[in-house]
PDB file of C-alpha atoms in Angstrom:
ATOM      1  CA  MET A1260      72.781 223.496 259.676  1.00  0.00           C
ATOM      2  CA  LYS A1261      73.349 223.537 256.523  1.00  0.00           C
ATOM      3  CA  HIS A1262      76.060 221.119 256.162  1.00  0.00           C
ATOM      4  CA  ILE A1263      74.785 218.871 258.343  1.00  0.00           C
ATOM      5  CA  LYS A1264      71.316 219.027 255.720  1.00  0.00           C
ATOM      6  CA  ASN A1265      73.723 218.591 252.119  1.00  0.00           C
ATOM      7  CA  LEU A1266      75.487 215.728 253.718  1.00  0.00           C
ATOM      8  CA  THR A1267      72.138 213.919 255.346  1.00  0.00           C
ATOM      9  CA  LEU A1268      70.878 214.343 251.647  1.00  0.00           C
ATOM     10  CA  ARG A1269      74.204 212.855 249.633  1.00  0.00           C
ATOM     11  CA  ALA A1270      73.501 209.919 252.631  1.00  0.00           C
ATOM     12  CA  ILE A1271      69.305 209.730 251.110  1.00  0.00           C
ATOM     13  CA  LEU A1272      70.941 209.658 247.987  1.00  0.00           C
ATOM     14  CA  ALA A1273      73.214 207.079 248.880  1.00  0.00           C
ATOM     15  CA  ALA A1274      70.950 204.640 250.097  1.00  0.00           C
ATOM     16  CA  VAL A1275      68.205 204.921 247.796  1.00  0.00           C
ATOM     17  CA  ILE A1276      70.670 203.940 244.714  1.00  0.00           C
ATOM     18  CA  CYS A1277      71.607 201.157 247.106  1.00  0.00           C
ATOM     19  CA  VAL A1278      67.648 199.716 247.158  1.00  0.00           C
ATOM     20  CA  ILE A1279      67.231 200.504 244.071  1.00  0.00           C
ATOM     21  CA  ALA A1280      70.371 199.026 242.679  1.00  0.00           C
ATOM     22  CA  PRO A1281      70.262 195.967 242.498  1.00  0.00           C
ATOM     23  CA  LEU A1282      67.317 195.012 240.953  1.00  0.00           C
ATOM     24  CA  SER A1283      68.189 192.835 238.064  1.00  0.00           C
ATOM     25  CA  ILE A1284      67.551 190.253 235.661  1.00  0.00           C
ATOM     26  CA  PRO A1285      70.270 187.964 234.294  1.00  0.00           C
ATOM     27  CA  ALA A1286      71.308 188.126 231.028  1.00  0.00           C
ATOM     28  CA  GLY A1287      74.760 186.437 229.881  1.00  0.00           C
ATOM     29  CA  PRO A1288      77.914 188.157 231.710  1.00  0.00           C
ATOM     30  CA  ILE A1289      76.128 191.306 232.654  1.00  0.00           C
ATOM     31  CA  PRO A1290      72.458 191.465 234.097  1.00  0.00           C
ATOM     32  CA  ILE A1291      69.809 194.090 233.473  1.00  0.00           C
ATOM     33  CA  THR A1292      69.836 195.997 236.031  1.00  0.00           C
ATOM     34  CA  ALA A1293      68.433 198.601 237.810  1.00  0.00           C
ATOM     35  CA  ALA A1294      70.948 200.905 238.946  1.00  0.00           C
ATOM     36  CA  THR A1295      71.550 203.334 235.748  1.00  0.00           C
ATOM     37  CA  LEU A1296      68.175 203.395 235.434  1.00  0.00           C
ATOM     38  CA  ILE A1297      68.448 205.069 239.455  1.00  0.00           C
ATOM     39  CA  ILE A1298      71.743 207.137 238.201  1.00  0.00           C
ATOM     40  CA  TYR A1299      70.187 208.669 235.425  1.00  0.00           C
ATOM     41  CA  ILE A1300      67.271 209.867 238.421  1.00  0.00           C
ATOM     42  CA  VAL A1301      69.651 210.992 241.080  1.00  0.00           C
ATOM     43  CA  CYS A1302      71.698 212.623 239.326  1.00  0.00           C
ATOM     44  CA  ALA A1303      69.231 214.330 236.858  1.00  0.00           C
ATOM     45  CA  CYS A1304      67.152 215.552 240.027  1.00  0.00           C
ATOM     46  CA  THR A1305      70.572 216.819 241.520  1.00  0.00           C
ATOM     47  CA  ASP A1306      73.554 218.583 240.318  1.00  0.00           C
ATOM     48  CA  ALA A1307      77.200 216.946 241.362  1.00  0.00           C
ATOM     49  CA  GLY A1308      77.706 218.400 243.870  1.00  0.00           C
ATOM     50  CA  PHE A1309      75.103 215.726 245.586  1.00  0.00           C
ATOM     51  CA  SER A1310      74.693 212.585 243.029  1.00  0.00           C
ATOM     52  CA  VAL A1311      78.265 212.060 242.974  1.00  0.00           C
ATOM     53  CA  PRO A1312      79.210 211.665 246.312  1.00  0.00           C
ATOM     54  CA  ALA A1313      76.224 209.981 246.341  1.00  0.00           C
ATOM     55  CA  VAL A1314      77.294 207.864 243.306  1.00  0.00           C
ATOM     56  CA  MET A1315      81.141 207.091 244.792  1.00  0.00           C
ATOM     57  CA  LEU A1316      79.485 206.030 248.291  1.00  0.00           C
ATOM     58  CA  TYR A1317      77.079 203.409 246.969  1.00  0.00           C
ATOM     59  CA  ILE A1318      80.519 202.108 244.973  1.00  0.00           C
ATOM     60  CA  PHE A1319      82.516 202.257 248.430  1.00  0.00           C
ATOM     61  CA  LEU A1320      79.630 199.896 249.815  1.00  0.00           C
ATOM     62  CA  GLY A1321      79.484 197.339 247.289  1.00  0.00           C
ATOM     63  CA  ALA A1322      83.451 197.510 247.618  1.00  0.00           C
ATOM     64  CA  PHE A1323      83.558 197.015 250.889  1.00  0.00           C
ATOM     65  CA  GLY A1324      80.958 193.882 250.912  1.00  0.00           C
ATOM     66  CA  LEU A1325      77.808 195.640 251.188  1.00  0.00           C
ATOM     67  CA  PRO A1326      75.127 193.861 248.975  1.00  0.00           C
ATOM     68  CA  VAL A1327      74.353 197.031 246.988  1.00  0.00           C
ATOM     69  CA  PHE A1328      75.466 195.795 243.198  1.00  0.00           C
ATOM     70  CA  SER A1329      73.023 193.650 240.530  1.00  0.00           C
ATOM     71  CA  GLY A1330      71.285 189.786 242.182  1.00  0.00           C
ATOM     72  CA  PHE A1331      72.418 191.976 245.811  1.00  0.00           C
ATOM     73  CA  SER A1332      76.051 191.066 245.456  1.00  0.00           C
ATOM     74  CA  GLY A1333      79.355 193.262 247.056  1.00  0.00           C
ATOM     75  CA  GLY A1334      82.218 193.064 247.186  1.00  0.00           C
ATOM     76  CA  LEU A1335      85.393 193.484 245.547  1.00  0.00           C
ATOM     77  CA  GLN A1336      85.558 190.558 243.242  1.00  0.00           C
ATOM     78  CA  ILE A1337      82.948 192.099 241.597  1.00  0.00           C
ATOM     79  CA  LEU A1338      84.251 195.449 240.394  1.00  0.00           C
ATOM     80  CA  SER A1339      87.267 193.795 239.361  1.00  0.00           C
ATOM     81  CA  GLY A1340      85.191 190.494 237.636  1.00  0.00           C
ATOM     82  CA  VAL A1341      83.772 191.543 233.977  1.00  0.00           C
ATOM     83  CA  THR A1342      80.391 194.235 235.523  1.00  0.00           C
ATOM     84  CA  GLY A1343      83.635 196.313 237.403  1.00  0.00           C
ATOM     85  CA  GLY A1344      84.437 198.586 234.403  1.00  0.00           C
ATOM     86  CA  PHE A1345      80.459 199.560 234.067  1.00  0.00           C
ATOM     87  CA  ILE A1346      80.008 199.568 238.162  1.00  0.00           C
ATOM     88  CA  ILE A1347      82.965 202.488 238.074  1.00  0.00           C
ATOM     89  CA  GLY A1348      81.372 203.942 234.682  1.00  0.00           C
ATOM     90  CA  TYR A1349      78.809 205.341 236.955  1.00  0.00           C
ATOM     91  CA  LEU A1350      80.421 207.699 237.683  1.00  0.00           C
ATOM     92  CA  PRO A1351      81.411 209.966 234.614  1.00  0.00           C
ATOM     93  CA  CYS A1352      78.034 208.635 233.506  1.00  0.00           C
ATOM     94  CA  ALA A1353      76.226 210.755 237.101  1.00  0.00           C
ATOM     95  CA  ALA A1354      78.948 213.447 236.584  1.00  0.00           C
ATOM     96  CA  VAL A1355      77.874 214.550 232.942  1.00  0.00           C
ATOM     97  CA  ILE A1356      74.057 213.985 233.897  1.00  0.00           C
ATOM     98  CA  SER A1357      74.501 216.222 236.762  1.00  0.00           C
ATOM     99  CA  PHE A1358      76.728 219.168 235.229  1.00  0.00           C
ATOM    100  CA  ALA A1359      74.191 218.763 231.878  1.00  0.00           C
ATOM    101  CA  CYS A1360      70.939 219.116 234.037  1.00  0.00           C
ATOM    102  CA  SER A1361      71.792 221.559 236.103  1.00  0.00           C
ATOM    103  CA  ARG A1362      73.449 224.009 233.857  1.00  0.00           C
ATOM    104  CA  PHE A1363      69.991 223.909 231.774  1.00  0.00           C
ATOM    105  CA  PRO A1364      67.268 222.622 233.646  1.00  0.00           C
ATOM    106  CA  ARG A1365      64.732 223.774 231.652  1.00  0.00           C
ATOM    107  CA  LYS A1366      65.531 222.944 228.414  1.00  0.00           C
ATOM    108  CA  LYS A1367      64.265 219.277 228.244  1.00  0.00           C
ATOM    109  CA  TYR A1368      65.989 217.856 225.564  1.00  0.00           C
ATOM    110  CA  VAL A1369      69.170 217.976 227.450  1.00  0.00           C
ATOM    111  CA  TYR A1370      67.980 214.814 230.044  1.00  0.00           C
ATOM    112  CA  PRO A1371      67.411 211.970 227.718  1.00  0.00           C
ATOM    113  CA  LEU A1372      70.585 213.921 225.502  1.00  0.00           C
ATOM    114  CA  SER A1373      73.395 213.555 228.800  1.00  0.00           C
ATOM    115  CA  MET A1374      71.530 209.966 229.743  1.00  0.00           C
ATOM    116  CA  ALA A1375      72.447 208.950 226.419  1.00  0.00           C
ATOM    117  CA  ILE A1376      76.073 210.107 226.835  1.00  0.00           C
ATOM    118  CA  GLY A1377      76.658 209.475 230.193  1.00  0.00           C
ATOM    119  CA  THR A1378      75.321 206.067 229.086  1.00  0.00           C
ATOM    120  CA  ALA A1379      77.912 205.548 225.976  1.00  0.00           C
ATOM    121  CA  LEU A1380      80.831 206.994 228.654  1.00  0.00           C
ATOM    122  CA  CYS A1381      79.361 203.401 231.300  1.00  0.00           C
ATOM    123  CA  TYR A1382      79.822 201.928 228.235  1.00  0.00           C
ATOM    124  CA  LEU A1383      83.174 203.054 227.419  1.00  0.00           C
ATOM    125  CA  PHE A1384      84.108 202.390 230.253  1.00  0.00           C
ATOM    126  CA  GLY A1385      83.175 198.598 230.324  1.00  0.00           C
ATOM    127  CA  ILE A1386      83.833 197.535 227.668  1.00  0.00           C
ATOM    128  CA  LEU A1387      87.612 198.719 228.090  1.00  0.00           C
ATOM    129  CA  TRP A1388      87.153 196.823 231.243  1.00  0.00           C
ATOM    130  CA  PHE A1389      85.868 194.023 229.416  1.00  0.00           C
ATOM    131  CA  LEU A1390      88.221 193.664 226.673  1.00  0.00           C
ATOM    132  CA  PHE A1391      92.015 193.911 229.850  1.00  0.00           C
ATOM    133  CA  VAL A1392      89.274 191.071 232.048  1.00  0.00           C
ATOM    134  CA  GLY A1393      88.452 189.384 229.496  1.00  0.00           C
ATOM    135  CA  GLU A1394      91.033 188.822 226.605  1.00  0.00           C
ATOM    136  CA  THR A1395      88.197 189.401 223.821  1.00  0.00           C
ATOM    137  CA  SER A1396      88.074 190.886 219.957  1.00  0.00           C
ATOM    138  CA  VAL A1397      85.624 194.285 220.827  1.00  0.00           C
ATOM    139  CA  SER A1398      83.617 193.337 217.892  1.00  0.00           C
ATOM    140  CA  SER A1399      82.925 189.897 220.865  1.00  0.00           C
ATOM    141  CA  ALA A1400      82.978 192.674 223.562  1.00  0.00           C
ATOM    142  CA  LEU A1401      80.667 195.162 221.653  1.00  0.00           C
ATOM    143  CA  GLY A1402      78.163 191.865 220.635  1.00  0.00           C
ATOM    144  CA  THR A1403      78.031 190.993 224.484  1.00  0.00           C
ATOM    145  CA  LEU A1404      77.955 194.103 226.597  1.00  0.00           C
ATOM    146  CA  ILE A1405      76.758 196.925 224.424  1.00  0.00           C
ATOM    147  CA  LEU A1406      73.464 195.623 221.655  1.00  0.00           C
ATOM    148  CA  PRO A1407      71.407 193.322 223.518  1.00  0.00           C
ATOM    149  CA  PHE A1408      71.345 196.199 226.109  1.00  0.00           C
ATOM    150  CA  LEU A1409      70.634 199.028 224.250  1.00  0.00           C
ATOM    151  CA  VAL A1410      66.819 198.827 223.275  1.00  0.00           C
ATOM    152  CA  GLY A1411      66.609 198.531 227.544  1.00  0.00           C
ATOM    153  CA  ASP A1412      68.768 201.464 227.841  1.00  0.00           C
ATOM    154  CA  VAL A1413      66.874 203.688 225.405  1.00  0.00           C
ATOM    155  CA  ILE A1414      63.626 202.993 227.739  1.00  0.00           C
ATOM    156  CA  LYS A1415      65.545 203.451 231.216  1.00  0.00           C
ATOM    157  CA  ILE A1416      66.415 206.684 229.464  1.00  0.00           C
ATOM    158  CA  ALA A1417      62.691 207.308 228.714  1.00  0.00           C
ATOM    159  CA  VAL A1418      61.615 206.631 232.216  1.00  0.00           C
ATOM    160  CA  ALA A1419      64.077 208.604 233.634  1.00  0.00           C
ATOM    161  CA  CYS A1420      63.413 211.139 232.124  1.00  0.00           C
ATOM    162  CA  ALA A1421      59.477 211.176 232.411  1.00  0.00           C
ATOM    163  CA  VAL A1422      60.224 210.418 236.304  1.00  0.00           C
ATOM    164  CA  SER A1423      63.519 213.003 237.232  1.00  0.00           C
ATOM    165  CA  ILE A1424      62.259 216.658 235.049  1.00  0.00           C
ATOM    166  CA  PRO A1425      58.807 216.873 237.652  1.00  0.00           C
ATOM    167  CA  LEU A1426      61.509 216.025 240.318  1.00  0.00           C
ATOM    168  CA  ARG A1427      64.113 218.080 239.020  1.00  0.00           C
ATOM    169  CA  LYS A1428      62.096 221.944 240.290  1.00  0.00           C
ATOM    170  CA  LYS A1429      60.829 220.244 243.382  1.00  0.00           C
ATOM    171  CA  PHE A1430      64.504 218.671 244.491  1.00  0.00           C
ATOM    172  CA  SER A1431      66.051 222.470 243.328  1.00  0.00           C
ATOM    173  CA  ASN A1432      63.531 223.749 245.867  1.00  0.00           C
ATOM    174  CA  ILE A1433      65.121 221.238 248.346  1.00  0.00           C
ATOM    175  CA  LEU A1434      68.028 222.159 248.030  1.00  0.00           C
ATOM    176  CA  LYS A1435      67.471 226.061 248.098  1.00  0.00           C
ATOM    177  CA  GLN A1436      65.991 226.259 252.125  1.00  0.00           C
TER     178      GLN A1436
END
C-alpha cells in the first residue's frame, strides 16, 4: 500500500510541475519561466526520492511531446534547442535542493542556499549546452542567459522559501503516514 501511495505522490508532484512550468514570459532566447519556481517548491517540500523522479517524469513527458515546457511547448526539438541544457539542469538542481532541505529541514538558511546552488547548476548546464548548440562565446552566453535573469531568480527563490518552509512540515506528515 505504501508503494502505491509513494508512486501516486510522485505522479501528483510531476503533474503539479507540468501544470505550472509552462507559464512563461518571452524574454529573448530563454523565457522567464515558472518552471524553476515550482521545482524549487516541490524539491524543498519533499525528499529526493519523490522530487527527482517527479522532475524526471516532467522532462520525459515534455520530451515525448506534451506541452509542459515554457510557453506550452514540448518535444525533443525543445531539448535539442538552446533551452535544452536548462531543462536537463533541473535534475541536479532538484537533487541539491531536495537533499539539503531533507537533511536540514529546520535550518531556514539551507532553503535559499540550496536553491541558489541548484540554480547555479541549472545555469551551468544551460550555458554549456548553449555553447555547444549556439556556437557563441562564454561572455556572450553569460550576458544573454544569466545576467538578465538574476533578479527574477532571486525573487523566485524568496517566494519559494516563503511557500516551502511552512509546507515542508505538512509534507513530512503525509510521508510518515
